[in-house]
């Protein structure tokens, strides 16, 4: 018999004893992130209204113009409402062995990444991020083409602290 085989065990885990990530106190992102989402939505909707104006200029059927206008307006209102609700659901938490990121209002998604799987973390800031004084923390794992978690709307100092904390955690693992 192989000497390693006698040390091997693969016992079943009682699912009731597993820790529950739902009980974690999530930190929320900055309310400035709502402003950024609303600016992006506003710019997109402005482009749509300009396209509608071009259709109207070229004498599109008035019924079609008003129908398109109504659809765009409903989408506009829904998007702003969704941005507001989405901000309330965004949250992150760092535990001893992993990082958790929660997002989504209509479709909820929670991502949990153990630190021993994290390859590196980076901070990114777009134009609106710089204007509003916020940052995004990107966390990468091995094998992915992009970041696995992007935590938007963080205070730049908090993003830097989180990045350094993650760097310490992954260097210790």
Tab-separated table of N, CA and C in Angstrom:
chain	number	residue	atom	x	y	z
A	1	UNK	N	0.844	-1.179	0.000
A	1	UNK	CA	0.000	0.000	0.000
A	1	UNK	C	0.885	1.236	0.000
A	2	UNK	N	0.469	2.233	-0.728
A	2	UNK	CA	1.187	3.495	-0.826
A	2	UNK	C	1.153	4.199	0.529
A	3	UNK	N	2.317	4.650	1.061
A	3	UNK	CA	2.319	5.298	2.386
A	3	UNK	C	1.515	6.601	2.412
A	4	UNK	N	1.408	7.285	1.297
A	4	UNK	CA	0.627	8.519	1.262
A	4	UNK	C	-0.876	8.246	1.274
A	5	UNK	N	-1.267	7.094	0.772
A	5	UNK	CA	-2.687	6.777	0.669
A	5	UNK	C	-3.335	6.625	2.036
A	6	UNK	N	-2.582	6.105	3.037
A	6	UNK	CA	-3.189	5.919	4.358
A	6	UNK	C	-3.403	7.259	5.078
A	7	UNK	N	-2.671	8.334	4.697
A	7	UNK	CA	-2.859	9.653	5.305
A	7	UNK	C	-3.945	10.472	4.614
A	8	UNK	N	-4.388	9.993	3.485
A	8	UNK	CA	-5.392	10.737	2.716
A	8	UNK	C	-6.776	10.548	3.327
A	9	UNK	N	-7.496	11.655	3.438
A	9	UNK	CA	-8.897	11.568	3.862
A	9	UNK	C	-9.687	12.618	3.091
A	10	UNK	N	-10.935	12.325	2.884
A	10	UNK	CA	-11.814	13.236	2.159
A	10	UNK	C	-13.209	13.124	2.766
A	11	UNK	N	-13.315	13.545	4.021
A	11	UNK	CA	-14.566	13.424	4.750
A	11	UNK	C	-15.570	14.460	4.292
A	12	UNK	N	-16.829	14.101	4.403
A	12	UNK	CA	-17.903	15.010	4.036
A	12	UNK	C	-18.033	16.101	5.101
A	13	UNK	N	-18.348	17.324	4.635
A	13	UNK	CA	-18.494	18.472	5.535
A	13	UNK	C	-19.975	18.678	5.815
A	14	UNK	N	-20.292	18.940	7.072
A	14	UNK	CA	-21.667	19.264	7.442
A	14	UNK	C	-21.945	20.688	6.976
A	15	UNK	N	-22.873	20.847	6.047
A	15	UNK	CA	-23.152	22.154	5.454
A	15	UNK	C	-23.678	23.154	6.474
A	16	UNK	N	-24.301	22.687	7.530
A	16	UNK	CA	-24.842	23.594	8.552
A	16	UNK	C	-23.727	24.277	9.346
A	17	UNK	N	-22.523	23.714	9.339
A	17	UNK	CA	-21.421	24.289	10.107
A	17	UNK	C	-20.591	25.289	9.308
A	18	UNK	N	-20.873	25.415	8.006
A	18	UNK	CA	-20.112	26.357	7.194
A	18	UNK	C	-20.433	27.793	7.602
A	19	UNK	N	-19.432	28.691	7.563
A	19	UNK	CA	-19.718	30.093	7.897
A	19	UNK	C	-20.621	30.722	6.844
A	20	UNK	N	-21.460	31.628	7.275
A	20	UNK	CA	-22.415	32.286	6.384
A	20	UNK	C	-21.893	33.680	6.034
A	21	UNK	N	-21.614	33.887	4.757
A	21	UNK	CA	-21.100	35.183	4.339
A	21	UNK	C	-22.169	36.262	4.437
A	22	UNK	N	-23.443	35.888	4.442
A	22	UNK	CA	-24.523	36.873	4.518
A	22	UNK	C	-24.495	37.644	5.831
A	23	UNK	N	-23.912	37.052	6.872
A	23	UNK	CA	-23.882	37.700	8.186
A	23	UNK	C	-22.757	38.725	8.309
A	24	UNK	N	-21.949	38.858	7.277
A	24	UNK	CA	-20.838	39.802	7.283
A	24	UNK	C	-21.372	41.233	7.180
A	25	UNK	N	-20.750	42.140	7.895
A	25	UNK	CA	-21.105	43.564	7.792
A	25	UNK	C	-20.376	44.153	6.584
A	26	UNK	N	-21.120	44.438	5.526
A	26	UNK	CA	-20.532	44.973	4.301
A	26	UNK	C	-20.314	46.474	4.436
A	27	UNK	N	-19.193	46.948	3.901
A	27	UNK	CA	-18.930	48.386	3.811
A	27	UNK	C	-19.533	48.872	2.500
A	28	UNK	N	-20.105	50.051	2.521
A	28	UNK	CA	-20.729	50.575	1.304
A	28	UNK	C	-19.757	51.482	0.557
A	29	UNK	N	-20.065	51.711	-0.711
A	29	UNK	CA	-19.234	52.596	-1.527
A	29	UNK	C	-19.714	54.036	-1.338
A	30	UNK	N	-18.943	54.970	-1.841
A	30	UNK	CA	-19.240	56.394	-1.684
A	30	UNK	C	-20.511	56.788	-2.450
A	31	UNK	N	-21.318	57.678	-1.869
A	31	UNK	CA	-22.489	58.189	-2.594
A	31	UNK	C	-22.104	58.945	-3.871
A	32	UNK	N	-20.845	59.357	-3.976
A	32	UNK	CA	-20.382	60.026	-5.191
A	32	UNK	C	-20.458	59.102	-6.402
A	33	UNK	N	-20.449	57.793	-6.144
A	33	UNK	CA	-20.549	56.842	-7.246
A	33	UNK	C	-21.913	56.947	-7.930
A	34	UNK	N	-22.955	57.283	-7.172
A	34	UNK	CA	-24.276	57.507	-7.762
A	34	UNK	C	-24.235	58.675	-8.740
A	35	UNK	N	-23.512	59.726	-8.373
A	35	UNK	CA	-23.370	60.880	-9.268
A	35	UNK	C	-22.697	60.444	-10.566
A	36	UNK	N	-21.651	59.636	-10.454
A	36	UNK	CA	-20.951	59.159	-11.647
A	36	UNK	C	-21.887	58.330	-12.531
A	37	UNK	N	-22.633	57.402	-11.927
A	37	UNK	CA	-23.554	56.580	-12.714
A	37	UNK	C	-24.622	57.448	-13.388
A	38	UNK	N	-25.116	58.461	-12.681
A	38	UNK	CA	-26.140	59.335	-13.249
A	38	UNK	C	-25.584	60.198	-14.379
A	39	UNK	N	-24.344	60.658	-14.252
A	39	UNK	CA	-23.710	61.425	-15.334
A	39	UNK	C	-23.569	60.546	-16.576
A	40	UNK	N	-23.092	59.308	-16.391
A	40	UNK	CA	-22.935	58.399	-17.519
A	40	UNK	C	-24.285	58.093	-18.170
A	41	UNK	N	-25.309	57.880	-17.351
A	41	UNK	CA	-26.650	57.634	-17.879
A	41	UNK	C	-27.160	58.856	-18.629
A	42	UNK	N	-26.946	60.043	-18.059
A	42	UNK	CA	-27.385	61.282	-18.703
A	42	UNK	C	-26.736	61.488	-20.054
A	43	UNK	N	-25.443	61.224	-20.149
A	43	UNK	CA	-24.740	61.368	-21.430
A	43	UNK	C	-25.295	60.389	-22.460
A	44	UNK	N	-25.514	59.151	-22.040
A	44	UNK	CA	-26.070	58.149	-22.950
A	44	UNK	C	-27.463	58.556	-23.429
A	45	UNK	N	-28.287	59.007	-22.504
A	45	UNK	CA	-29.636	59.418	-22.874
A	45	UNK	C	-29.627	60.666	-23.762
A	46	UNK	N	-28.685	61.566	-23.536
A	46	UNK	CA	-28.553	62.756	-24.387
A	46	UNK	C	-28.264	62.341	-25.826
A	47	UNK	N	-27.392	61.370	-25.998
A	47	UNK	CA	-27.091	60.861	-27.341
A	47	UNK	C	-28.355	60.276	-27.975
A	48	UNK	N	-29.125	59.532	-27.196
A	48	UNK	CA	-30.368	58.971	-27.736
A	48	UNK	C	-31.351	60.063	-28.136
A	49	UNK	N	-31.484	61.112	-27.309
A	49	UNK	CA	-32.388	62.206	-27.651
A	49	UNK	C	-31.912	62.983	-28.877
A	50	UNK	N	-30.609	63.107	-29.057
A	50	UNK	CA	-30.074	63.748	-30.263
A	50	UNK	C	-30.421	62.912	-31.490
A	51	UNK	N	-30.295	61.601	-31.372
A	51	UNK	CA	-30.672	60.726	-32.489
A	51	UNK	C	-32.166	60.869	-32.790
A	52	UNK	N	-32.976	60.978	-31.752
A	52	UNK	CA	-34.414	61.178	-31.945
A	52	UNK	C	-34.676	62.505	-32.662
A	53	UNK	N	-33.927	63.541	-32.295
A	53	UNK	CA	-34.054	64.833	-32.966
A	53	UNK	C	-33.703	64.751	-34.437
A	54	UNK	N	-32.688	63.957	-34.770
A	54	UNK	CA	-32.311	63.763	-36.176
A	54	UNK	C	-33.445	63.063	-36.917
A	55	UNK	N	-34.031	62.020	-36.296
A	55	UNK	CA	-35.176	61.346	-36.930
A	55	UNK	C	-36.325	62.325	-37.146
A	56	UNK	N	-36.594	63.150	-36.166
A	56	UNK	CA	-37.681	64.119	-36.259
A	56	UNK	C	-37.397	65.133	-37.375
A	57	UNK	N	-36.136	65.551	-37.486
A	57	UNK	CA	-35.740	66.508	-38.511
A	57	UNK	C	-35.993	65.959	-39.910
A	58	UNK	N	-35.747	64.669	-40.084
A	58	UNK	CA	-35.946	64.058	-41.391
A	58	UNK	C	-37.376	63.547	-41.576
A	59	UNK	N	-38.295	64.124	-40.811
A	59	UNK	CA	-39.725	63.882	-40.973
A	59	UNK	C	-40.125	62.423	-40.784
A	60	UNK	N	-39.612	61.827	-39.714
A	60	UNK	CA	-40.084	60.506	-39.343
A	60	UNK	C	-41.554	60.632	-38.966
A	61	UNK	N	-42.305	59.629	-39.183
A	61	UNK	CA	-43.724	59.624	-38.842
A	61	UNK	C	-43.896	60.134	-37.403
A	62	UNK	N	-44.771	61.126	-37.145
A	62	UNK	CA	-44.933	61.691	-35.809
A	62	UNK	C	-45.306	60.642	-34.756
A	63	UNK	N	-46.090	59.652	-35.126
A	63	UNK	CA	-46.463	58.601	-34.176
A	63	UNK	C	-45.226	57.806	-33.773
A	64	UNK	N	-44.390	57.481	-34.755
A	64	UNK	CA	-43.152	56.758	-34.461
A	64	UNK	C	-42.222	57.602	-33.588
A	65	UNK	N	-42.133	58.897	-33.870
A	65	UNK	CA	-41.275	59.786	-33.087
A	65	UNK	C	-41.718	59.811	-31.622
A	66	UNK	N	-43.022	59.977	-31.398
A	66	UNK	CA	-43.519	60.023	-30.020
A	66	UNK	C	-43.377	58.671	-29.331
A	67	UNK	N	-43.531	57.602	-30.067
A	67	UNK	CA	-43.353	56.267	-29.491
A	67	UNK	C	-41.899	56.063	-29.057
A	68	UNK	N	-40.974	56.433	-29.917
A	68	UNK	CA	-39.549	56.321	-29.577
A	68	UNK	C	-39.224	57.236	-28.392
A	69	UNK	N	-39.762	58.448	-28.403
A	69	UNK	CA	-39.548	59.379	-27.296
A	69	UNK	C	-40.052	58.779	-25.980
A	70	UNK	N	-41.229	58.173	-26.001
A	70	UNK	CA	-41.799	57.571	-24.788
A	70	UNK	C	-40.934	56.416	-24.291
A	71	UNK	N	-40.459	55.594	-25.207
A	71	UNK	CA	-39.601	54.462	-24.823
A	71	UNK	C	-38.296	54.959	-24.213
A	72	UNK	N	-37.695	55.962	-24.831
A	72	UNK	CA	-36.453	56.526	-24.301
A	72	UNK	C	-36.693	57.145	-22.928
A	73	UNK	N	-37.789	57.851	-22.757
A	73	UNK	CA	-38.099	58.476	-21.480
A	73	UNK	C	-38.318	57.435	-20.385
A	74	UNK	N	-39.021	56.371	-20.697
A	74	UNK	CA	-39.231	55.292	-19.719
A	74	UNK	C	-37.893	54.643	-19.359
A	75	UNK	N	-37.055	54.395	-20.361
A	75	UNK	CA	-35.727	53.819	-20.099
A	75	UNK	C	-34.886	54.768	-19.247
A	76	UNK	N	-34.990	56.050	-19.519
A	76	UNK	CA	-34.267	57.086	-18.780
A	76	UNK	C	-34.668	57.063	-17.298
A	77	UNK	N	-35.960	57.056	-17.035
A	77	UNK	CA	-36.451	57.042	-15.654
A	77	UNK	C	-36.058	55.746	-14.952
A	78	UNK	N	-36.213	54.611	-15.648
A	78	UNK	CA	-35.843	53.325	-15.062
A	78	UNK	C	-34.363	53.280	-14.720
A	79	UNK	N	-33.540	53.792	-15.602
A	79	UNK	CA	-32.085	53.740	-15.381
A	79	UNK	C	-31.685	54.559	-14.152
A	80	UNK	N	-32.239	55.760	-13.990
A	80	UNK	CA	-31.914	56.558	-12.809
A	80	UNK	C	-32.406	55.883	-11.534
A	81	UNK	N	-33.595	55.310	-11.576
A	81	UNK	CA	-34.116	54.580	-10.422
A	81	UNK	C	-33.226	53.381	-10.117
A	82	UNK	N	-32.805	52.656	-11.155
A	82	UNK	CA	-31.929	51.498	-10.982
A	82	UNK	C	-30.577	51.913	-10.398
A	83	UNK	N	-30.032	53.049	-10.860
A	83	UNK	CA	-28.761	53.536	-10.310
A	83	UNK	C	-28.878	53.760	-8.807
A	84	UNK	N	-29.972	54.382	-8.393
A	84	UNK	CA	-30.191	54.665	-6.968
A	84	UNK	C	-30.287	53.365	-6.172
A	85	UNK	N	-31.068	52.411	-6.660
A	85	UNK	CA	-31.229	51.132	-5.964
A	85	UNK	C	-29.926	50.334	-5.969
A	86	UNK	N	-29.178	50.397	-7.069
A	86	UNK	CA	-27.919	49.668	-7.186
A	86	UNK	C	-26.907	50.155	-6.156
A	87	UNK	N	-26.850	51.465	-5.948
A	87	UNK	CA	-25.888	52.010	-4.989
A	87	UNK	C	-26.108	51.423	-3.597
A	88	UNK	N	-27.352	51.193	-3.229
A	88	UNK	CA	-27.665	50.640	-1.912
A	88	UNK	C	-27.197	49.198	-1.754
A	89	UNK	N	-27.063	48.473	-2.868
A	89	UNK	CA	-26.687	47.061	-2.782
A	89	UNK	C	-25.187	46.829	-2.904
A	90	UNK	N	-24.444	47.811	-3.383
A	90	UNK	CA	-22.996	47.624	-3.530
A	90	UNK	C	-22.342	47.561	-2.156
A	91	UNK	N	-21.536	46.547	-1.939
A	91	UNK	CA	-20.838	46.436	-0.664
A	91	UNK	C	-19.663	45.489	-0.768
A	92	UNK	N	-18.709	45.679	0.114
A	92	UNK	CA	-17.522	44.821	0.143
A	92	UNK	C	-17.138	44.561	1.587
A	93	UNK	N	-16.438	43.469	1.791
A	93	UNK	CA	-15.952	43.123	3.125
A	93	UNK	C	-14.648	42.354	2.967
A	94	UNK	N	-13.743	42.606	3.885
A	94	UNK	CA	-12.487	41.865	3.910
A	94	UNK	C	-12.468	41.069	5.203
A	95	UNK	N	-12.278	39.772	5.067
A	95	UNK	CA	-12.179	38.897	6.225
A	95	UNK	C	-10.742	38.391	6.317
A	96	UNK	N	-10.472	37.524	7.241
A	96	UNK	CA	-9.105	37.024	7.443
A	96	UNK	C	-8.556	36.316	6.218
A	97	UNK	N	-9.396	35.552	5.536
A	97	UNK	CA	-8.911	34.711	4.448
A	97	UNK	C	-9.476	35.039	3.075
A	98	UNK	N	-10.408	36.001	3.006
A	98	UNK	CA	-11.013	36.285	1.705
A	98	UNK	C	-11.570	37.702	1.644
A	99	UNK	N	-11.978	38.058	0.430
A	99	UNK	CA	-12.642	39.342	0.186
A	99	UNK	C	-13.972	39.031	-0.496
A	100	UNK	N	-15.000	39.753	-0.090
A	100	UNK	CA	-16.349	39.537	-0.621
A	100	UNK	C	-16.831	40.836	-1.252
A	101	UNK	N	-17.449	40.721	-2.423
A	101	UNK	CA	-18.036	41.882	-3.085
A	101	UNK	C	-19.464	41.531	-3.492
A	102	UNK	N	-20.396	42.381	-3.094
A	102	UNK	CA	-21.817	42.162	-3.367
A	102	UNK	C	-22.332	43.304	-4.237
A	103	UNK	N	-23.158	42.963	-5.239
A	103	UNK	CA	-23.723	43.976	-6.124
A	103	UNK	C	-25.008	43.439	-6.739
A	104	UNK	N	-25.778	44.354	-7.303
A	104	UNK	CA	-26.970	43.969	-8.030
A	104	UNK	C	-28.238	44.261	-7.277
A	105	UNK	N	-29.174	44.847	-7.983
A	105	UNK	CA	-30.476	45.129	-7.399
A	105	UNK	C	-31.501	44.132	-7.933
A	106	UNK	N	-31.617	44.062	-9.229
A	106	UNK	CA	-32.568	43.127	-9.827
A	106	UNK	C	-31.980	41.722	-9.819
A	107	UNK	N	-30.749	41.601	-10.255
A	107	UNK	CA	-30.037	40.331	-10.228
A	107	UNK	C	-28.874	40.478	-9.251
A	108	UNK	N	-28.969	39.821	-8.119
A	108	UNK	CA	-27.931	39.917	-7.090
A	108	UNK	C	-26.777	38.979	-7.413
A	109	UNK	N	-25.577	39.461	-7.153
A	109	UNK	CA	-24.392	38.641	-7.363
A	109	UNK	C	-23.409	38.927	-6.242
A	110	UNK	N	-22.889	37.875	-5.641
A	110	UNK	CA	-21.881	38.007	-4.600
A	110	UNK	C	-20.665	37.201	-5.028
A	111	UNK	N	-19.504	37.839	-5.009
A	111	UNK	CA	-18.262	37.184	-5.376
A	111	UNK	C	-17.370	37.110	-4.143
A	112	UNK	N	-16.865	35.939	-3.867
A	112	UNK	CA	-15.978	35.708	-2.728
A	112	UNK	C	-14.677	35.128	-3.280
A	113	UNK	N	-13.578	35.801	-3.004
A	113	UNK	CA	-12.284	35.336	-3.516
A	113	UNK	C	-11.325	35.141	-2.343
A	114	UNK	N	-10.822	33.918	-2.156
A	114	UNK	CA	-9.815	33.685	-1.118
A	114	UNK	C	-8.505	34.401	-1.484
A	115	UNK	N	-7.808	34.895	-0.473
A	115	UNK	CA	-6.567	35.621	-0.738
A	115	UNK	C	-5.509	34.746	-1.396
A	116	UNK	N	-5.543	33.428	-1.157
A	116	UNK	CA	-4.537	32.580	-1.788
A	116	UNK	C	-4.769	32.428	-3.296
A	117	UNK	N	-5.893	32.956	-3.807
A	117	UNK	CA	-6.162	32.950	-5.248
A	117	UNK	C	-5.909	34.315	-5.891
A	118	UNK	N	-5.716	35.337	-5.089
A	118	UNK	CA	-5.499	36.682	-5.620
A	118	UNK	C	-4.074	36.802	-6.139
A	119	UNK	N	-3.952	37.322	-7.354
A	119	UNK	CA	-2.637	37.525	-7.950
A	119	UNK	C	-2.118	38.934	-7.648
A	120	UNK	N	-2.953	39.927	-7.888
A	120	UNK	CA	-2.577	41.301	-7.563
A	120	UNK	C	-3.819	42.189	-7.562
A	121	UNK	N	-3.630	43.409	-7.086
A	121	UNK	CA	-4.710	44.398	-7.056
A	121	UNK	C	-4.176	45.703	-7.631
A	122	UNK	N	-5.079	46.465	-8.244
A	122	UNK	CA	-4.683	47.761	-8.794
A	122	UNK	C	-5.806	48.761	-8.564
A	123	UNK	N	-5.455	50.022	-8.668
A	123	UNK	CA	-6.421	51.104	-8.505
A	123	UNK	C	-6.560	51.810	-9.836
A	124	UNK	N	-7.796	52.085	-10.236
A	124	UNK	CA	-8.014	52.816	-11.484
A	124	UNK	C	-8.921	54.012	-11.210
A	125	UNK	N	-8.691	55.068	-11.997
A	125	UNK	CA	-9.498	56.288	-11.886
A	125	UNK	C	-9.728	56.832	-13.283
A	126	UNK	N	-10.999	56.917	-13.659
A	126	UNK	CA	-11.366	57.516	-14.932
A	126	UNK	C	-11.520	59.020	-14.764
A	127	UNK	N	-11.950	59.677	-15.834
A	127	UNK	CA	-12.130	61.130	-15.819
A	127	UNK	C	-13.142	61.530	-14.754
A	128	UNK	N	-14.320	60.881	-14.762
A	128	UNK	CA	-15.354	61.238	-13.785
A	128	UNK	C	-14.926	60.872	-12.363
A	129	UNK	N	-14.144	59.809	-12.226
A	129	UNK	CA	-13.626	59.438	-10.901
A	129	UNK	C	-12.740	60.547	-10.347
A	130	UNK	N	-11.885	61.095	-11.190
A	130	UNK	CA	-10.989	62.165	-10.741
A	130	UNK	C	-11.776	63.415	-10.382
A	131	UNK	N	-12.774	63.751	-11.191
A	131	UNK	CA	-13.593	64.935	-10.911
A	131	UNK	C	-14.337	64.773	-9.585
A	132	UNK	N	-14.861	63.572	-9.342
A	132	UNK	CA	-15.666	63.327	-8.146
A	132	UNK	C	-14.846	62.887	-6.935
A	133	UNK	N	-13.565	62.596	-7.127
A	133	UNK	CA	-12.707	62.199	-6.018
A	133	UNK	C	-12.961	60.783	-5.536
A	134	UNK	N	-13.162	59.853	-6.490
A	134	UNK	CA	-13.352	58.449	-6.136
A	134	UNK	C	-12.410	57.577	-6.962
A	135	UNK	N	-12.292	56.318	-6.574
A	135	UNK	CA	-11.423	55.368	-7.265
A	135	UNK	C	-12.121	54.020	-7.356
A	136	UNK	N	-11.564	53.139	-8.189
A	136	UNK	CA	-12.026	51.752	-8.272
A	136	UNK	C	-10.858	50.846	-7.933
A	137	UNK	N	-11.142	49.815	-7.146
A	137	UNK	CA	-10.136	48.816	-6.797
A	137	UNK	C	-10.385	47.586	-7.651
A	138	UNK	N	-9.383	47.172	-8.422
A	138	UNK	CA	-9.474	45.999	-9.289
A	138	UNK	C	-8.672	44.870	-8.653
A	139	UNK	N	-9.310	43.720	-8.479
A	139	UNK	CA	-8.642	42.567	-7.873
A	139	UNK	C	-8.588	41.459	-8.910
A	140	UNK	N	-7.385	40.950	-9.175
A	140	UNK	CA	-7.145	39.966	-10.216
A	140	UNK	C	-6.786	38.615	-9.601
A	141	UNK	N	-7.303	37.551	-10.217
A	141	UNK	CA	-6.888	36.200	-9.843
A	141	UNK	C	-6.190	35.580	-11.038
A	142	UNK	N	-5.499	34.485	-10.810
A	142	UNK	CA	-4.774	33.817	-11.887
A	142	UNK	C	-5.755	33.247	-12.909
A	143	UNK	N	-5.384	33.331	-14.157
A	143	UNK	CA	-6.160	32.699	-15.213
A	143	UNK	C	-7.237	33.555	-15.832
A	144	UNK	N	-7.500	34.716	-15.299
A	144	UNK	CA	-8.551	35.560	-15.852
A	144	UNK	C	-7.987	36.550	-16.850
A	145	UNK	N	-8.809	36.986	-17.794
A	145	UNK	CA	-8.351	37.970	-18.772
A	145	UNK	C	-8.526	39.387	-18.247
A	146	UNK	N	-9.379	39.559	-17.249
A	146	UNK	CA	-9.607	40.869	-16.643
A	146	UNK	C	-9.689	40.714	-15.141
A	147	UNK	N	-10.049	41.784	-14.486
A	147	UNK	CA	-10.150	41.698	-13.034
A	147	UNK	C	-11.397	40.915	-12.658
A	148	UNK	N	-11.305	40.190	-11.566
A	148	UNK	CA	-12.412	39.372	-11.103
A	148	UNK	C	-13.384	40.173	-10.252
A	149	UNK	N	-12.865	41.151	-9.533
A	149	UNK	CA	-13.705	42.038	-8.754
A	149	UNK	C	-13.280	43.474	-9.061
A	150	UNK	N	-14.249	44.319	-9.332
A	150	UNK	CA	-14.006	45.757	-9.449
A	150	UNK	C	-14.916	46.423	-8.431
A	151	UNK	N	-14.312	47.014	-7.421
A	151	UNK	CA	-15.079	47.722	-6.394
A	151	UNK	C	-15.015	49.204	-6.736
A	152	UNK	N	-16.114	49.760	-7.270
A	152	UNK	CA	-16.113	51.165	-7.681
A	152	UNK	C	-16.505	52.079	-6.529
A	153	UNK	N	-16.281	53.378	-6.725
A	153	UNK	CA	-16.790	54.381	-5.797
A	153	UNK	C	-16.114	54.418	-4.449
A	154	UNK	N	-14.834	54.080	-4.400
A	154	UNK	CA	-14.098	54.125	-3.141
A	154	UNK	C	-13.366	55.452	-2.994
A	155	UNK	N	-13.254	55.915	-1.776
A	155	UNK	CA	-12.396	57.052	-1.481
A	155	UNK	C	-10.975	56.647	-1.873
A	156	UNK	N	-10.202	57.507	-2.550
A	156	UNK	CA	-8.863	57.111	-2.992
A	156	UNK	C	-7.957	56.593	-1.863
A	157	UNK	N	-8.054	57.180	-0.672
A	157	UNK	CA	-7.239	56.700	0.450
A	157	UNK	C	-7.672	55.308	0.882
A	158	UNK	N	-8.992	55.062	0.897
A	158	UNK	CA	-9.495	53.736	1.252
A	158	UNK	C	-9.080	52.712	0.219
A	159	UNK	N	-9.133	53.076	-1.061
A	159	UNK	CA	-8.711	52.162	-2.121
A	159	UNK	C	-7.235	51.796	-1.949
A	160	UNK	N	-6.415	52.781	-1.603
A	160	UNK	CA	-4.996	52.522	-1.389
A	160	UNK	C	-4.786	51.617	-0.177
A	161	UNK	N	-5.512	51.865	0.904
A	161	UNK	CA	-5.400	51.023	2.103
A	161	UNK	C	-5.822	49.582	1.818
A	162	UNK	N	-6.911	49.432	1.073
A	162	UNK	CA	-7.372	48.086	0.727
A	162	UNK	C	-6.359	47.373	-0.163
A	163	UNK	N	-5.809	48.099	-1.122
A	163	UNK	CA	-4.799	47.508	-2.013
A	163	UNK	C	-3.589	47.037	-1.216
A	164	UNK	N	-3.125	47.862	-0.282
A	164	UNK	CA	-1.975	47.486	0.540
A	164	UNK	C	-2.301	46.318	1.458
A	165	UNK	N	-3.516	46.310	2.026
A	165	UNK	CA	-3.922	45.198	2.890
A	165	UNK	C	-3.974	43.895	2.104
A	166	UNK	N	-4.466	43.962	0.869
A	166	UNK	CA	-4.518	42.771	0.028
A	166	UNK	C	-3.114	42.310	-0.330
A	167	UNK	N	-2.225	43.257	-0.624
A	167	UNK	CA	-0.836	42.913	-0.941
A	167	UNK	C	-0.176	42.196	0.236
A	168	UNK	N	-0.420	42.674	1.446
A	168	UNK	CA	0.145	42.026	2.639
A	168	UNK	C	-0.435	40.612	2.789
A	169	UNK	N	-1.749	40.488	2.617
A	169	UNK	CA	-2.403	39.181	2.766
A	169	UNK	C	-1.881	38.173	1.749
A	170	UNK	N	-1.746	38.598	0.479
A	170	UNK	CA	-1.295	37.632	-0.532
A	170	UNK	C	0.193	37.307	-0.400
A	171	UNK	N	0.977	38.231	0.165
A	171	UNK	CA	2.389	37.918	0.367
A	171	UNK	C	2.575	36.954	1.537
A	172	UNK	N	1.646	36.990	2.493
A	172	UNK	CA	1.738	36.075	3.644
A	172	UNK	C	1.241	34.685	3.311
A	173	UNK	N	0.375	34.569	2.294
A	173	UNK	CA	-0.170	33.238	1.938
A	173	UNK	C	0.799	32.534	1.093
